[in-house]
């Protein structure tokens, strides 16, 4: 269970990082 939860957290962080990059590119800031 612990390993599965950790994997989910890593996936969430990865998606968040990608979203931030997209926002920065779109915003131009």
Short mmCIF file of C-alpha atoms in Angstrom, two decimals:
data_model
loop_
_atom_site.label_atom_id
_atom_site.label_comp_id
_atom_site.label_asym_id
_atom_site.label_seq_id
_atom_site.Cartn_x
_atom_site.Cartn_y
_atom_site.Cartn_z
CA UNK A 1 0.00 0.00 0.00
CA UNK A 2 2.79 2.44 0.90
CA UNK A 3 4.59 1.90 -2.41
CA UNK A 4 1.37 2.43 -4.40
CA UNK A 5 0.60 5.66 -2.55
CA UNK A 6 4.14 6.92 -3.11
CA UNK A 7 3.82 6.18 -6.83
CA UNK A 8 0.55 8.15 -6.99
CA UNK A 9 2.17 11.10 -5.22
CA UNK A 10 5.07 11.09 -7.67
CA UNK A 11 2.64 11.03 -10.61
CA UNK A 12 0.69 13.96 -9.11
CA UNK A 13 3.88 15.98 -8.64
CA UNK A 14 4.89 15.24 -12.23
CA UNK A 15 1.51 16.40 -13.57
CA UNK A 16 1.70 19.55 -11.43
CA UNK A 17 5.18 20.34 -12.75
CA UNK A 18 3.99 19.92 -16.35
CA UNK A 19 0.98 22.16 -15.64
CA UNK A 20 3.20 24.87 -14.16
CA UNK A 21 5.43 24.78 -17.24
CA UNK A 22 2.40 25.14 -19.53
CA UNK A 23 1.07 28.05 -17.45
CA UNK A 24 4.43 29.80 -17.62
CA UNK A 25 4.62 29.34 -21.39
CA UNK A 26 1.04 30.58 -21.88
CA UNK A 27 1.43 33.48 -19.41
CA UNK A 28 4.86 34.38 -20.74
CA UNK A 29 5.98 35.26 -17.19
#
